[in-house]
Coordinates of C-alpha atoms and ligand atoms in Angstrom, one line a residue:
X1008 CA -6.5 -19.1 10.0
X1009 CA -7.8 -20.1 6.9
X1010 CA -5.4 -19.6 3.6
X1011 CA -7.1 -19.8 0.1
X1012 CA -5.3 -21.3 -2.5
X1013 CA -6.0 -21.8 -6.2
X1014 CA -8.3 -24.5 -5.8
X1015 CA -10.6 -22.9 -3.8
X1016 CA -11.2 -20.0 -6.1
X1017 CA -14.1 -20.5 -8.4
X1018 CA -13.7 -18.4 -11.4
X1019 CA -16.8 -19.5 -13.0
X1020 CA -18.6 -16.5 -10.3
X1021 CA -16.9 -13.7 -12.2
X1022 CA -17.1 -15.3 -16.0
X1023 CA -18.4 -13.4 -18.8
X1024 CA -18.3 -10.0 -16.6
X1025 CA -16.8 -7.3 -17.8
X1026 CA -14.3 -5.9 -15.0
X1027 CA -13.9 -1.8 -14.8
X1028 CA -10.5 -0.9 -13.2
X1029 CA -10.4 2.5 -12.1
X1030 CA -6.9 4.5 -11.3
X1031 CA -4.1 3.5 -13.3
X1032 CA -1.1 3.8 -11.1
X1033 CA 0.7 1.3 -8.9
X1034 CA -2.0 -1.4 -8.2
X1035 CA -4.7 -0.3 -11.1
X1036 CA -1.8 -0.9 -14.0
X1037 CA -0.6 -4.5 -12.2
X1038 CA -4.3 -5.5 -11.7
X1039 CA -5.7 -4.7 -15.2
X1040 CA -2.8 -6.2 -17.0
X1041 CA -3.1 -9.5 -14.5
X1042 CA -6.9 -9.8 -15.5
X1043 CA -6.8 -9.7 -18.9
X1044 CA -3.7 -12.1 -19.5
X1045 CA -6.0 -14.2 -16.7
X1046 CA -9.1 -13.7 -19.6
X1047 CA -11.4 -11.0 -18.4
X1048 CA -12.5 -8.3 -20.3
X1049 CA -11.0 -5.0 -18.8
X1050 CA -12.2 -1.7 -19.0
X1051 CA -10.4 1.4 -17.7
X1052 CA -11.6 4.5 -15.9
X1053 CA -9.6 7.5 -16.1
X1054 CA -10.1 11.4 -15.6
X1055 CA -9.9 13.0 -18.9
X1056 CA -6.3 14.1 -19.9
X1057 CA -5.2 12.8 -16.1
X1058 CA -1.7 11.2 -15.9
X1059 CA -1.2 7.6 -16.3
X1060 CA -4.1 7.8 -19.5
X1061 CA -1.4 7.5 -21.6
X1062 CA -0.3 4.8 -20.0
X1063 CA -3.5 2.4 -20.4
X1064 CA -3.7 3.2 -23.9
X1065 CA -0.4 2.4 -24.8
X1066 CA -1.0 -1.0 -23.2
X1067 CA -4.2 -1.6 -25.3
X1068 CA -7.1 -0.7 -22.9
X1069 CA -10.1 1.2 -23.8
X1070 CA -10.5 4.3 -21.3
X1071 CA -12.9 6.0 -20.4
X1072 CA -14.4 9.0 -18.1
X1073 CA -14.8 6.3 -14.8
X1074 CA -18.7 6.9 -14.8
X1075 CA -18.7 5.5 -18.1
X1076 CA -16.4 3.0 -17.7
X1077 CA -18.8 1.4 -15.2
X1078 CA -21.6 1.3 -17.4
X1079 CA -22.1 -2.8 -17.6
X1080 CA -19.1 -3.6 -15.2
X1081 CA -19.6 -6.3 -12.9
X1082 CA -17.2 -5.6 -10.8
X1083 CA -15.8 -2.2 -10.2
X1084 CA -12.6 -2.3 -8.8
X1085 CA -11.5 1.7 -7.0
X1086 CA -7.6 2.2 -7.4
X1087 CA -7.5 5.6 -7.4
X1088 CA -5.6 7.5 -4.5
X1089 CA -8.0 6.6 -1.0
X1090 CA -8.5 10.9 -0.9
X1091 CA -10.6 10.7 -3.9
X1092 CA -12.7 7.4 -3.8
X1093 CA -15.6 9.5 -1.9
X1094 CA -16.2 11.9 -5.2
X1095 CA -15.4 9.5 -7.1
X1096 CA -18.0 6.9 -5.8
X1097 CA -20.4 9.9 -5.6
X1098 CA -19.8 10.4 -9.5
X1099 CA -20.1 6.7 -10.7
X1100 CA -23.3 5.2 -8.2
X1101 CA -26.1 6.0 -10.8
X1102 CA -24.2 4.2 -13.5
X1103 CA -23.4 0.9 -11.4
X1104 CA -25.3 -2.0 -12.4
X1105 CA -27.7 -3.4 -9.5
X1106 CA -25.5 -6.6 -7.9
X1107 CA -22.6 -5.3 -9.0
X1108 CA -19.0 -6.0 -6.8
X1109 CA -17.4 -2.8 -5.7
X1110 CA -14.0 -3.9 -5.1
X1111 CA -11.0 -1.5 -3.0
X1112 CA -7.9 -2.5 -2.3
X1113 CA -7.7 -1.0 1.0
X1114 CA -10.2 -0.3 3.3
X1115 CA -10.0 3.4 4.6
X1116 CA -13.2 4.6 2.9
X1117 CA -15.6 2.2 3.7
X1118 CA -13.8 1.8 7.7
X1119 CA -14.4 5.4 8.1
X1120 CA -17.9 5.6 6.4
X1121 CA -17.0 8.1 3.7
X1122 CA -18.0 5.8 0.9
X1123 CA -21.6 4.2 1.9
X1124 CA -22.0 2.2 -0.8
X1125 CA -26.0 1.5 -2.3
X1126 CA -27.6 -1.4 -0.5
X1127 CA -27.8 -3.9 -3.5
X1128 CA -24.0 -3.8 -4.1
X1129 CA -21.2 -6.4 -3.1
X1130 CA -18.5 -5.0 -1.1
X1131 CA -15.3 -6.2 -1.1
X1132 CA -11.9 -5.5 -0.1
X1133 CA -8.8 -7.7 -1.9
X1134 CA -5.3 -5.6 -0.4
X1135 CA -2.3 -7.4 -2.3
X1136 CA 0.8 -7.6 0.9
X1137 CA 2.9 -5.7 -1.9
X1138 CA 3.3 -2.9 -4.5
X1139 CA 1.8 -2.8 -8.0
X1140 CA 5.1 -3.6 -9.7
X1141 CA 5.7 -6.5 -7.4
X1142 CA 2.3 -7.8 -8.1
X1143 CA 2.9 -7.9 -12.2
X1144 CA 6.4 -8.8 -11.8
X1145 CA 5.3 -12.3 -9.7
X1146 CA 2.4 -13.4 -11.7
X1147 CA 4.4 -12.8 -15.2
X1148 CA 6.6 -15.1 -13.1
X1149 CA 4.2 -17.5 -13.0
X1150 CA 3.7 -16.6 -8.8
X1151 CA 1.5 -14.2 -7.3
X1152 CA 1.6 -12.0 -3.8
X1153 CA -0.3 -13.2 -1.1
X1154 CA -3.3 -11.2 -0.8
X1155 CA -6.3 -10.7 2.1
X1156 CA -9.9 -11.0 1.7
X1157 CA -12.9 -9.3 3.2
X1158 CA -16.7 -8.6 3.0
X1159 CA -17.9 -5.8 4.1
X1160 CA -21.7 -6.3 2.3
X1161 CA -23.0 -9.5 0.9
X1162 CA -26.2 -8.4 -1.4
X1163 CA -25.2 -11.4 -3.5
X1164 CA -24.6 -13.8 -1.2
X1165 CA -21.8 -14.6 -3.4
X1166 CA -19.4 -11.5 -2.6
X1167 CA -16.8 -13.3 -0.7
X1168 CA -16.9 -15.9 -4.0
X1169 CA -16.5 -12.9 -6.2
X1170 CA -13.7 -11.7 -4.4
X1171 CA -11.5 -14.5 -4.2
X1172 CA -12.2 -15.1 -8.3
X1173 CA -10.7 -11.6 -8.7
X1174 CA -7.8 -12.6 -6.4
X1175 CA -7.2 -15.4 -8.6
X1176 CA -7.1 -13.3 -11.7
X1177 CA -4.3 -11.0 -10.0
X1178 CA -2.5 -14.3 -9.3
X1179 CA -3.1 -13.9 -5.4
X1180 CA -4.0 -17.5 -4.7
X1181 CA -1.0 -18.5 -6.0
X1182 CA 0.7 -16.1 -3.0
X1183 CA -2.1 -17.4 -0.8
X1184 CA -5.3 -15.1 0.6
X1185 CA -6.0 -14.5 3.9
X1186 CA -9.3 -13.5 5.5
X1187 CA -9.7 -10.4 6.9
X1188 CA -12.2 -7.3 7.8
X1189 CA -12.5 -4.2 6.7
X1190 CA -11.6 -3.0 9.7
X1191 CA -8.4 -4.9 10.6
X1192 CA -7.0 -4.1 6.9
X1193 CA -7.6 -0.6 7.5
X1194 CA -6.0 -0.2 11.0
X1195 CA -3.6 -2.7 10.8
X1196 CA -2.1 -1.2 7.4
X1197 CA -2.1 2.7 8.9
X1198 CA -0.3 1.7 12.3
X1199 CA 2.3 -0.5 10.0
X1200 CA 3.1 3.0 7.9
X1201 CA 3.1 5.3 10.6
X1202 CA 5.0 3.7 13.4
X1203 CA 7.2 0.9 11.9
X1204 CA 7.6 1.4 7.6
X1205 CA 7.2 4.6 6.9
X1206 CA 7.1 6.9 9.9
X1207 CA 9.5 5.1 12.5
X1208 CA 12.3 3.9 10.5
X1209 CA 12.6 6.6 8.6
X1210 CA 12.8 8.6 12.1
X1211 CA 15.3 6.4 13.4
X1212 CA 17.2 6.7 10.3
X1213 CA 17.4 10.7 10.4
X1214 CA 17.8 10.7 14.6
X1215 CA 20.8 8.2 13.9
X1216 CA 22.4 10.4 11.3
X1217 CA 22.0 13.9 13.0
X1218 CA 23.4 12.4 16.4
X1219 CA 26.4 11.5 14.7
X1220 CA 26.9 14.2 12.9
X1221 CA 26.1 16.5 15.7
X1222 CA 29.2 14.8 17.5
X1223 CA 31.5 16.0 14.6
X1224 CA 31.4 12.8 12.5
X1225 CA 31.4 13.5 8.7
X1226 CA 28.0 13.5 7.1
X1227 CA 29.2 11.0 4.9
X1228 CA 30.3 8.2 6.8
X1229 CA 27.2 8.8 9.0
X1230 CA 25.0 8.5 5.5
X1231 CA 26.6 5.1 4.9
X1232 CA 26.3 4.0 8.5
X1233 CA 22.5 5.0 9.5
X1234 CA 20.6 5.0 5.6
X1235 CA 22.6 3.0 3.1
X1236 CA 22.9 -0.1 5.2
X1237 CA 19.6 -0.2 5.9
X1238 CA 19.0 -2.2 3.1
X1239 CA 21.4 -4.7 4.2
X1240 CA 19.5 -5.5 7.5
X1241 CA 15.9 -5.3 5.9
X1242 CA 17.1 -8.0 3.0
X1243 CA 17.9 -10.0 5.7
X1244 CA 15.1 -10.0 8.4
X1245 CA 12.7 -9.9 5.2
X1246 CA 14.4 -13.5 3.6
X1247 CA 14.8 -14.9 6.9
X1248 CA 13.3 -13.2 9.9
X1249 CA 15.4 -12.1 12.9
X1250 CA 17.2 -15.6 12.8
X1251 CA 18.6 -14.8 9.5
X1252 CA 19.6 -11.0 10.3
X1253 CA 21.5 -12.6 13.2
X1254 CA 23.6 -15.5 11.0
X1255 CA 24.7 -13.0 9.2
X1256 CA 25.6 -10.1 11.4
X1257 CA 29.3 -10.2 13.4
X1258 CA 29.3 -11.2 16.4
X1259 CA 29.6 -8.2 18.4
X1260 CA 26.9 -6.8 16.4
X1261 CA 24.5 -9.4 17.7
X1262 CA 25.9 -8.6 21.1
X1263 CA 25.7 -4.7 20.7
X1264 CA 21.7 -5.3 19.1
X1265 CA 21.2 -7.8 22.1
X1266 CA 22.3 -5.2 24.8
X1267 CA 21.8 -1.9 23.3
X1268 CA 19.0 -2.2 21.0
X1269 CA 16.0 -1.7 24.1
X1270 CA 18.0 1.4 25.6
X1271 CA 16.9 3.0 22.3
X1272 CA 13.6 1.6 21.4
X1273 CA 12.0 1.1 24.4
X1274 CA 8.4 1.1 26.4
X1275 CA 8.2 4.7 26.0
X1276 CA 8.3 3.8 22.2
X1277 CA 5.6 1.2 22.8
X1278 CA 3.4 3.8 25.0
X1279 CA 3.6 6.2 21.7
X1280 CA 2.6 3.3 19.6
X1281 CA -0.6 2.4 21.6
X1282 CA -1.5 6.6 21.6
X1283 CA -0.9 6.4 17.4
X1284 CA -3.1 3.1 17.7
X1285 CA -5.7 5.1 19.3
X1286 CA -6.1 7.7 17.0
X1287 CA -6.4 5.4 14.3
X1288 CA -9.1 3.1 15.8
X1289 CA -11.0 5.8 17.1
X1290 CA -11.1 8.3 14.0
X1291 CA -9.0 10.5 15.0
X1292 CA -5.9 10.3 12.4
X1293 CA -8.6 9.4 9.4
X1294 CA -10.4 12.5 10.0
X1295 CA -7.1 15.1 10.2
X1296 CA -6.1 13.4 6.7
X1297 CA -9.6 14.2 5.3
X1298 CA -9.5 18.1 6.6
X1299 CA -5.8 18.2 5.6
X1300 CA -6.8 17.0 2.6
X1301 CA -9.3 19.2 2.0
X1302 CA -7.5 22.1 2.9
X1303 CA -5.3 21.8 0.2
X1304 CA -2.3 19.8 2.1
X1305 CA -0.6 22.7 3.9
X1306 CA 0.9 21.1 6.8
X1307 CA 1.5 17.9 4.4
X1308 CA 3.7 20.4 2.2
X1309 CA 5.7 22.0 4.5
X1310 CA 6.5 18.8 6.4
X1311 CA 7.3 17.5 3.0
X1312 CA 9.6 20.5 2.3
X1313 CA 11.4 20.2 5.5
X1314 CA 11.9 16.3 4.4
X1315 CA 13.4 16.9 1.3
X1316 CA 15.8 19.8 2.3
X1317 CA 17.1 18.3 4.9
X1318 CA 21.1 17.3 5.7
X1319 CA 20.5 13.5 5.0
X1320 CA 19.0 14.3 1.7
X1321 CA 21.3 16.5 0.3
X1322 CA 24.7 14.3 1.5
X1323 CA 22.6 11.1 0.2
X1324 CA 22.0 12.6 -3.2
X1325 CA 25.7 13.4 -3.7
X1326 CA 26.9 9.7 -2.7
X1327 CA 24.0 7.6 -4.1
X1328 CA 25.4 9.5 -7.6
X1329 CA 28.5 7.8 -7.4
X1330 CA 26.7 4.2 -7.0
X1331 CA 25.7 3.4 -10.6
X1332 CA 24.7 0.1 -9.7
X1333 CA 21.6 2.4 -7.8
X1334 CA 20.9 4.2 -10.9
X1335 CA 19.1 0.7 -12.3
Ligands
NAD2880 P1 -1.5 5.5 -7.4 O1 -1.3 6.9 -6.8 O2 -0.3 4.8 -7.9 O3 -2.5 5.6 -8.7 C1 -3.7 6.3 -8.7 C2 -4.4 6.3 -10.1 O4 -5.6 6.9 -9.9 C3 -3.6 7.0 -11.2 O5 -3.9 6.4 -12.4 C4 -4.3 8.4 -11.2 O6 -4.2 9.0 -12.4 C5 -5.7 7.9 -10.9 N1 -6.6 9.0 -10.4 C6 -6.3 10.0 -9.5 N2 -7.4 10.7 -9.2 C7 -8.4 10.2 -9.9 C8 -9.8 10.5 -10.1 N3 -10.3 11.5 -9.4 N4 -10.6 9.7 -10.9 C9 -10.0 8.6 -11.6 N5 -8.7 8.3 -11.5 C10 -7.9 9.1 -10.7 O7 -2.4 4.7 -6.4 P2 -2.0 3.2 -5.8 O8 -0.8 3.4 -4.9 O9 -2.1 2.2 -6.8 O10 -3.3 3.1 -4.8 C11 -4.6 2.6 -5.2 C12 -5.3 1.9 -4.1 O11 -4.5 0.8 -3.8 C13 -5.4 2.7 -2.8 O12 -6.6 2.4 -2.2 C14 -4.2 2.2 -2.0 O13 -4.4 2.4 -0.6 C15 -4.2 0.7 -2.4 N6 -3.0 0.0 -2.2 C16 -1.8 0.5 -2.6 C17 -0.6 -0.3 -2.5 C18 0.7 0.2 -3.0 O14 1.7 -0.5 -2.8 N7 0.8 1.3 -3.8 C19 -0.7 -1.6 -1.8 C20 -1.9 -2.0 -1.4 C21 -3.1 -1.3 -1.6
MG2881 MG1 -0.2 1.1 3.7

C-alpha cells in the first residue's frame, strides 16, 4: 500500500493554472477555500440564482454559469450532487481546454459510464475520507483528511501528478493519500452507506427502538437507550477501534456484546450484504437511482416521508430540545 505524503506531491504540475470548482456545497466550499489560501487561482461554477451562489460571493469568488467558468481552467474539479454531473458534463465539454484535468470526488459517473469524458482529458478522482466541513476545519488547523487517489485516463501522462498537487492544495497529504480506482472508490463508498453508515445502523437503531417500545417500554427511555447513545459507542470505536469501545464499556456490557451481539447480526446479515454487494458491482443499484432519479424521486419521497414521521423522530425531537448543549 503506497501512502503519499507532502513530499511526494509536486505542486509545480498544477502552477499558474487556473482551477474551476464547480458545486458549492459540502466539498466544493472546503475545496475552493483550501486552494486559494494554498495559492491557486479559483474560479466558481454555479447555476444562475442556484443556492449556495450567495455563498461563494460572500467569500470573494468570482461565479460564474459552470460552462463559463471552465473557459481557461486547467483543472475542472465536478462537486455538484453525482445526479447531475452527466448534464452537467454534457453542458461544459465544448468549453474545456484540450489537456485539461477533470477532477470528481467520487467516482459513480465515470464507474457507471454516464460521464465519458473527451479522449484528450485527464481523469481523475481525489475522494477526501470525510465531509466538507471536516476538510476546511483540518487544514485551517494546519492538518488535512486523508484522501484517495485514482486515474481513470492519463492523456497527459501526468494526471496521477495533477491529482496528487490538488490533494496537496486541499491539505490531503498532510492526512495522507491512498491509491485507489475508480471502481473500488465507487463500490466500496456505496456498500459502506447502504449496509453499515447510513442504511444498517440507522435500521438497527429504529428495529432496537420499536422492539422495546412494542414490549410497553416508554418511548423515551427507549430513545435514550437505542439513538442517543449511539454516539457514545461510535466516539469510541472511531478514537480507538473495538479495543477502545471495550476499555471503556462495563464489564457485563463486554460480556453481553461478546455473547449476544452475533444472535442479532448474523450470517443471514452477511448473505444480505453480499446480495446489496451485487447489485452495486453489477449495475443494478446505479441504474434504479438514475431511473428514480429521473422520475422525479417518488419512491425516494415517500420513503423519506415515512422516515421523518415516524415514532423515533417525533419522541427524539421533543428530548433532543431539552439538550442545549445539542443545539451548538
Ligand atoms: P452538495 O449537495 O453539498 O453541494 C452541491 C453543490 O452543487 C451546491 O453548490 C449546489 O448548488 C450545486 N449544484 C447543484 N446542481 C447543480 C448544477 N446543475 N450545476 C452546477 N451546480 C449545481 O454536494 P457534496 O456533498 O459536496 O457532493 C459533491 C461531490 O462530492 C459528490 O460527487 C459527492 O459524492 C462527493 N463527496 C461528498 C462527500 C460529503 O461528505 N458530502 C464526501 C466525499 C465525496
Ligand atoms: Mg458515500
Amino acid at each position: 500500500m503506497k501512502l503519499y505524503v507532502e513530499a511526494d506531491a509536486r505542486p509545480e504540475v498544477l502552477s499558474g493554472e487556473i482551477i474551476a470548482v464547480l458545486g458549492y456545497g459540502s466539498q466544493g466550499r472546503a475545496h475552493a477555500l483550501n486552494l486559494r489560501d494554498s495559492g491557486y487561482e479559483v474560479v466558481i461554477g454555479l447555476r444562475p440564482g442556484g443556492a449556495t451562489t450567495a455563498k461563494a460571493e460572500n467569500d470573494g469568488f468570482a461565479v460564474l454559469p459552470p460552462a463559463e467558468a471552465v473557459k481557461g481552467a486547467g483543472l475542472i474539479a465536478i462537486l455538484t450532487p453525482d445526479m447531475v454531473q452527466a448534464k452537467l458534463y454534457a453542458d461544459i465539454e465544448p468549453n474545456l481546454k484540450e489537456n485539461a484535468t477533470l477532477l470528481f470526488a467520487h467516482g459513480f459517473n465515470i464507474h457507471y459510464n454516464l460521464v465519458e469524458p473527451r479522449k484528450d482529458l485527464d481523469v481523475v478522482l481525489i475522494a477526501p475520507k470525510g465531509p466538507g466541513d471536516l476538510v476546511r476545519r483540518q487544514y485551517e488547523a494546519g492538518r488535512g483528511v486523508p484522501c484517495l487517489v485514482a486515474v481513470a485516463q492519463d492523456a497527459t501522462g501526468n494526471a496521477h501528478a495533477r491529482a496528487l498537487a490538488y490533494a496537496d492544495g486541499i491539505g490531503g497529504t498532510r492526512g495522507g493519500v491512498l491509491d485507489t480506482t475508480f471502481g473500488e472508490e465507487t463500490e466500496t463508498d456505496l456498500f459502506g452507506e447502504q449496509t453499515v453508515l447510513c442504511g444498517g445502523l440507522s435500521e438497527l437503531i429504529v428495529r432496537g427502538f420499536g422492539t422495546l417500545v412494542e414490549a410497553g417500554y416508554q418511548p423515551e427511555v427507549a430513545y435514550f437507550e437505542c439513538m442517543h447513545e449511539v454516539k457514545l459507542i461510535v466516539d469510541l470505536l472511531h478514537e480507538g477501534g473495538l479495543a477502545k469501545m471495550h476499555e471503556f464499556v462495563s464489564e457485563t456490557a463486554k460480556y453481553g456484546d461478546l455473547t449476544q451481539g452475533a444472535r442479532v447480526v448474523d450470517d443471514h446479515t452477511s448473505e444480505r450484504m453480499k446480495e446489496v454487494l451485487k447489485d452495486i458491482q453489477d449495475g443494478t443499484f446505479a441504474k434504479n437511482w438514475v431511473s428514480e432519479y429521473e422520475a422525479g424521486l417518488p419512491e425516494y419521497n415517500r420513503l423519506m416521508r415515512e422516515d421523518l414521521e415516524s415514532q423515533i423522530e417525533t419522541v427524539g425531537k421533543t428530548l433532543r430540545g431539552r439538550m442545549a448543549w445539542l443545539q451548538d
